[in-house]
Tab-separated table of C-alpha atoms in Angstrom:
chain	number	residue	atom	x	y	z
A	1015	MET	CA	-118.395	94.200	142.810
A	1016	GLU	CA	-121.811	95.832	142.674
A	1017	ASN	CA	-121.787	95.709	138.891
A	1018	GLN	CA	-121.002	92.003	138.915
A	1019	LEU	CA	-123.752	91.314	141.452
A	1020	ASN	CA	-126.221	93.188	139.246
A	1021	LEU	CA	-125.140	91.234	136.164
A	1022	ILE	CA	-125.618	87.941	137.977
A	1023	ALA	CA	-129.038	88.953	139.313
A	1024	LYS	CA	-130.252	90.100	135.895
A	1025	SER	CA	-128.955	86.982	134.179
A	1026	TYR	CA	-130.640	84.585	136.592
A	1027	ASP	CA	-133.832	86.667	136.555
A	1028	ARG	CA	-133.826	86.315	132.773
A	1029	GLY	CA	-133.267	82.570	133.088
A	1030	ILE	CA	-136.306	82.272	135.370
A	1031	ASP	CA	-138.451	84.283	132.925
A	1032	PHE	CA	-137.462	82.021	130.035
A	1033	GLY	CA	-137.841	78.900	132.165
A	1034	ARG	CA	-141.434	79.806	133.007
A	1035	ARG	CA	-142.044	79.825	129.243
A	1036	GLY	CA	-140.452	76.407	128.861
A	1037	ILE	CA	-137.240	77.716	127.288
A	1038	ASP	CA	-133.874	76.330	128.414
A	1039	LEU	CA	-131.170	78.875	127.567
A	1040	TYR	CA	-128.576	76.097	127.675
A	1041	GLU	CA	-130.254	74.550	124.626
A	1042	ASP	CA	-129.713	77.608	122.397
A	1043	LEU	CA	-125.982	78.258	122.483
A	1044	PRO	CA	-123.928	79.970	119.757
A	1045	GLU	CA	-121.702	77.991	117.426
A	1046	HIS	CA	-118.437	79.181	118.958
A	1047	ILE	CA	-119.504	77.174	122.029
A	1048	THR	CA	-121.175	74.134	120.442
A	1049	ASN	CA	-118.320	73.727	117.941
A	1050	HIS	CA	-115.646	73.916	120.630
A	1051	PRO	CA	-113.694	70.624	120.895
A	1052	ASN	CA	-114.481	70.381	124.607
A	1053	TYR	CA	-118.228	70.867	124.214
A	1054	PRO	CA	-119.105	67.163	123.684
A	1055	MET	CA	-117.591	66.364	127.075
A	1056	PHE	CA	-119.671	69.104	128.725
A	1057	GLN	CA	-122.811	67.919	126.920
A	1058	ARG	CA	-122.231	64.316	127.960
A	1059	LEU	CA	-121.960	65.300	131.615
A	1060	LYS	CA	-125.143	67.343	131.347
A	1061	MET	CA	-127.031	64.433	129.756
A	1062	GLU	CA	-125.874	62.185	132.587
A	1063	GLY	CA	-127.608	64.584	134.976
A	1064	LEU	CA	-124.480	65.460	136.910
A	1065	SER	CA	-125.255	68.348	139.227
A	1066	ASP	CA	-122.611	69.868	141.463
A	1067	SER	CA	-125.251	70.787	144.057
A	1068	GLY	CA	-127.201	67.549	143.891
A	1069	ARG	CA	-124.359	65.141	144.593
A	1070	LYS	CA	-125.014	62.413	147.138
A	1071	GLU	CA	-121.577	63.127	148.587
A	1072	ILE	CA	-122.724	66.572	149.771
A	1073	LYS	CA	-125.670	65.189	151.687
A	1074	ASP	CA	-123.587	62.363	153.108
A	1075	TYR	CA	-120.977	64.796	154.379
A	1076	LEU	CA	-123.389	67.349	155.843
A	1077	SER	CA	-125.602	64.623	157.361
A	1078	PRO	CA	-128.684	66.868	157.666
A	1079	ASP	CA	-130.866	65.973	160.626
A	1080	ILE	CA	-134.141	67.192	162.059
A	1081	ASN	CA	-132.561	69.467	164.660
A	1082	MET	CA	-130.154	71.164	162.227
A	1083	LYS	CA	-130.385	74.491	160.420
A	1084	PHE	CA	-128.974	74.450	156.881
A	1085	ILE	CA	-127.878	77.532	154.903
A	1086	ASP	CA	-127.762	77.330	151.093
A	1087	LEU	CA	-125.687	80.320	149.954
A	1088	GLY	CA	-126.443	81.178	146.335
A	1089	CYS	CA	-129.258	78.679	146.441
A	1090	CYS	CA	-130.570	78.962	142.877
A	1091	LEU	CA	-133.300	76.264	142.554
A	1092	ASN	CA	-131.668	73.560	144.670
A	1093	LEU	CA	-134.784	73.288	146.808
A	1094	MET	CA	-136.809	72.397	143.717
A	1095	PHE	CA	-134.451	70.276	141.651
A	1096	ASN	CA	-131.643	68.903	143.806
A	1097	GLY	CA	-133.572	67.182	146.572
A	1098	TYR	CA	-132.968	69.725	149.329
A	1099	ASP	CA	-136.704	69.762	150.033
A	1100	LYS	CA	-136.355	66.172	151.251
A	1101	TRP	CA	-133.621	66.916	153.780
A	1102	LEU	CA	-134.584	66.652	157.452
A	1103	SER	CA	-132.736	69.868	158.344
A	1104	THR	CA	-134.463	73.264	158.290
A	1105	TYR	CA	-133.744	74.960	154.958
A	1106	HIS	CA	-132.629	78.576	154.574
A	1107	GLY	CA	-131.736	79.946	151.139
A	1108	VAL	CA	-129.965	83.108	149.981
A	1109	ASP	CA	-129.881	84.248	146.362
A	1110	ILE	CA	-129.208	87.532	144.551
A	1111	SER	CA	-131.974	86.878	141.988
A	1112	SER	CA	-135.342	88.207	143.148
A	1113	LYS	CA	-137.176	86.059	140.598
A	1114	THR	CA	-135.428	82.958	141.877
A	1115	ILE	CA	-136.617	83.746	145.408
A	1116	GLN	CA	-140.126	84.446	144.082
A	1117	LEU	CA	-140.254	81.076	142.303
A	1118	LEU	CA	-138.976	79.289	145.392
A	1119	ASN	CA	-141.650	80.946	147.531
A	1120	GLU	CA	-144.275	79.733	145.065
A	1121	PHE	CA	-142.811	76.220	145.241
A	1122	VAL	CA	-142.792	76.246	149.049
A	1123	ALA	CA	-146.425	77.400	149.153
A	1124	LYS	CA	-147.561	74.859	146.567
A	1125	LYS	CA	-145.811	71.948	148.284
A	1126	LYS	CA	-146.676	73.241	151.769
A	1127	LEU	CA	-143.062	72.897	152.846
A	1128	ALA	CA	-141.887	73.870	156.309
A	1129	ILE	CA	-138.685	75.853	155.770
A	1130	GLY	CA	-136.746	78.503	157.664
A	1131	SER	CA	-136.378	81.449	155.280
A	1132	LEU	CA	-135.647	82.634	151.748
A	1133	TYR	CA	-133.623	85.827	151.509
A	1134	CYS	CA	-132.912	87.893	148.399
A	1135	GLY	CA	-129.446	89.370	148.721
A	1136	SER	CA	-125.729	88.759	148.391
A	1137	ILE	CA	-123.948	85.888	150.092
A	1138	HIS	CA	-121.346	88.234	151.590
A	1139	GLU	CA	-123.937	90.119	153.687
A	1140	THR	CA	-126.685	88.001	155.197
A	1141	PRO	CA	-129.216	88.856	157.938
A	1142	PHE	CA	-128.466	85.889	160.171
A	1143	GLU	CA	-127.011	85.844	163.662
A	1144	GLU	CA	-123.530	84.559	164.420
A	1145	ASN	CA	-123.195	80.780	164.805
A	1146	TYR	CA	-126.762	80.270	163.601
A	1147	PHE	CA	-126.316	77.336	161.222
A	1148	ASP	CA	-125.215	73.785	161.837
A	1149	ILE	CA	-124.410	73.029	158.196
A	1150	GLY	CA	-124.143	74.935	154.936
A	1151	ALA	CA	-123.250	74.926	151.251
A	1152	CYS	CA	-122.125	77.403	148.616
A	1153	VAL	CA	-121.927	75.526	145.316
A	1154	GLY	CA	-121.563	77.022	141.850
A	1155	ILE	CA	-121.239	80.595	143.126
A	1156	LEU	CA	-117.680	81.656	143.907
A	1157	GLU	CA	-116.617	81.250	140.263
A	1158	TYR	CA	-118.351	84.557	139.473
A	1159	PHE	CA	-116.170	86.653	141.767
A	1160	GLU	CA	-112.656	87.963	142.212
A	1161	LYS	CA	-110.484	87.417	145.272
A	1162	ASP	CA	-111.720	90.331	147.404
A	1163	PHE	CA	-115.369	89.278	147.199
A	1164	VAL	CA	-114.546	85.592	147.649
A	1165	GLU	CA	-112.812	86.401	150.923
A	1166	LYS	CA	-115.807	88.434	152.122
A	1167	ALA	CA	-118.080	85.491	151.323
A	1168	ILE	CA	-115.806	83.107	153.249
A	1169	VAL	CA	-115.741	85.448	156.256
A	1170	GLU	CA	-119.535	85.703	156.231
A	1171	ALA	CA	-119.990	81.936	155.983
A	1172	HIS	CA	-117.598	81.542	158.891
A	1173	ARG	CA	-119.572	84.093	160.914
A	1174	ILE	CA	-122.942	82.386	160.567
A	1175	ILE	CA	-121.872	78.739	160.859
A	1176	LYS	CA	-121.409	77.157	164.270
A	1177	PRO	CA	-118.031	75.955	165.551
A	1178	TYR	CA	-117.146	72.666	163.855
A	1179	GLY	CA	-120.163	73.014	161.578
A	1180	SER	CA	-119.826	71.274	158.233
A	1181	PHE	CA	-119.691	73.350	155.056
A	1182	VAL	CA	-119.366	72.444	151.365
A	1183	LEU	CA	-118.265	74.903	148.689
A	1184	ASP	CA	-116.570	74.793	145.326
A	1185	ILE	CA	-114.215	76.797	143.142
A	1186	PRO	CA	-113.292	76.413	139.477
A	1187	ASN	CA	-110.816	73.799	138.390
A	1188	VAL	CA	-109.299	76.279	135.957
A	1189	ASN	CA	-107.341	73.625	134.032
A	1190	SER	CA	-110.413	71.508	133.371
A	1191	PRO	CA	-111.725	71.383	129.776
A	1192	VAL	CA	-115.253	71.278	131.196
A	1193	PHE	CA	-114.736	74.543	133.055
A	1194	GLN	CA	-113.434	76.136	129.854
A	1195	ILE	CA	-116.840	75.458	128.301
A	1196	THR	CA	-118.609	76.649	131.440
A	1197	MET	CA	-116.759	79.967	131.192
A	1198	LEU	CA	-117.911	80.437	127.586
A	1199	ILE	CA	-121.512	79.648	128.509
A	1200	GLU	CA	-121.577	81.934	131.539
A	1201	GLU	CA	-120.141	84.761	129.441
A	1202	HIS	CA	-122.830	84.148	126.820
A	1203	LEU	CA	-125.530	84.239	129.499
A	1204	GLY	CA	-124.311	87.615	130.745
A	1205	ARG	CA	-122.709	86.531	134.012
A	1206	PRO	CA	-118.985	86.106	133.292
A	1207	ASP	CA	-116.758	84.105	135.607
A	1208	LYS	CA	-114.264	86.345	137.408
A	1209	PHE	CA	-112.475	83.890	139.704
A	1210	ASN	CA	-108.801	84.892	139.702
A	1211	MET	CA	-107.104	82.639	142.246
A	1212	SER	CA	-105.168	79.403	142.148
A	1213	SER	CA	-106.360	76.550	144.345
A	1214	GLN	CA	-103.225	77.068	146.450
A	1215	GLU	CA	-104.131	80.722	147.062
A	1216	PHE	CA	-107.663	79.698	147.952
A	1217	ASN	CA	-106.411	77.100	150.402
A	1218	VAL	CA	-104.344	79.764	152.169
A	1219	MET	CA	-107.409	82.032	152.338
A	1220	LEU	CA	-109.439	79.259	153.942
A	1221	GLN	CA	-106.956	78.296	156.630
A	1222	ASP	CA	-107.993	80.916	159.203
A	1223	TYR	CA	-111.679	80.033	158.886
A	1224	PHE	CA	-112.174	76.414	157.892
A	1225	GLU	CA	-110.375	73.093	158.170
A	1226	ILE	CA	-110.188	71.285	154.826
A	1227	GLU	CA	-111.290	67.707	155.444
A	1228	LYS	CA	-111.232	66.614	151.793
A	1229	THR	CA	-111.548	67.877	148.222
A	1230	GLU	CA	-113.019	66.287	145.102
A	1231	LYS	CA	-112.881	67.279	141.439
A	1232	VAL	CA	-116.363	67.390	139.915
A	1233	ALA	CA	-117.445	68.592	136.457
A	1234	GLY	CA	-114.899	71.356	136.069
A	1235	MET	CA	-114.978	72.362	139.733
A	1236	ILE	CA	-113.162	71.476	142.941
A	1237	GLN	CA	-115.507	70.752	145.834
A	1238	TYR	CA	-114.269	71.410	149.359
A	1239	PHE	CA	-115.633	69.604	152.402
A	1240	LEU	CA	-114.899	71.815	155.381
A	1241	SER	CA	-115.197	72.089	159.147
A	1242	CYS	CA	-115.702	75.561	160.631
A	1243	LYS	CA	-112.925	76.836	162.912
A	1244	LYS	CA	-113.721	79.203	165.791
């Protein structure tokens, strides 16, 4: 687990370094990826600007309001690029990449945003009190981990979200041709996907912690819209 966390941190740190220089690592992929028969579908979705984290459906479901605290687990740059800075709720972000957190702090200072906190660390061990958050999300993260870590992340999310709080997360749709390309890209970027569960197994894991209100298939992933059980 620690090795995988380190790989993910280093990979995203590297992505931030290249991004500051104006280099998009997704634009320089090897031929075994770009020549794959499923790559055009992936590229088309990317050109259409489809973002798992930036979907209107997430905001509609969470209904962020001025008196709510929102936790973004594995936040990446959602605050900068997916409109989370416009939400009325108080933003808190957690990410394993120190350079991601550094860039977000720079963004917050430059835009003079009023947020809650930005924490560099793993999503399975956060510094927050029990039942602290009204709403939360964990999108594009669980695909990197095997079952044991995924369960720890679910338990932690359950701990810090209030009873009946709304939570959105996603897991890979392993049969999707788009996810097959995503796996190749993530491997190339040095952060291989390790998710090793069926959706049925994941549903069983969730049942003691969250009520599944609906699911949607999006760009190679399955998004879950959940209510926190207590």
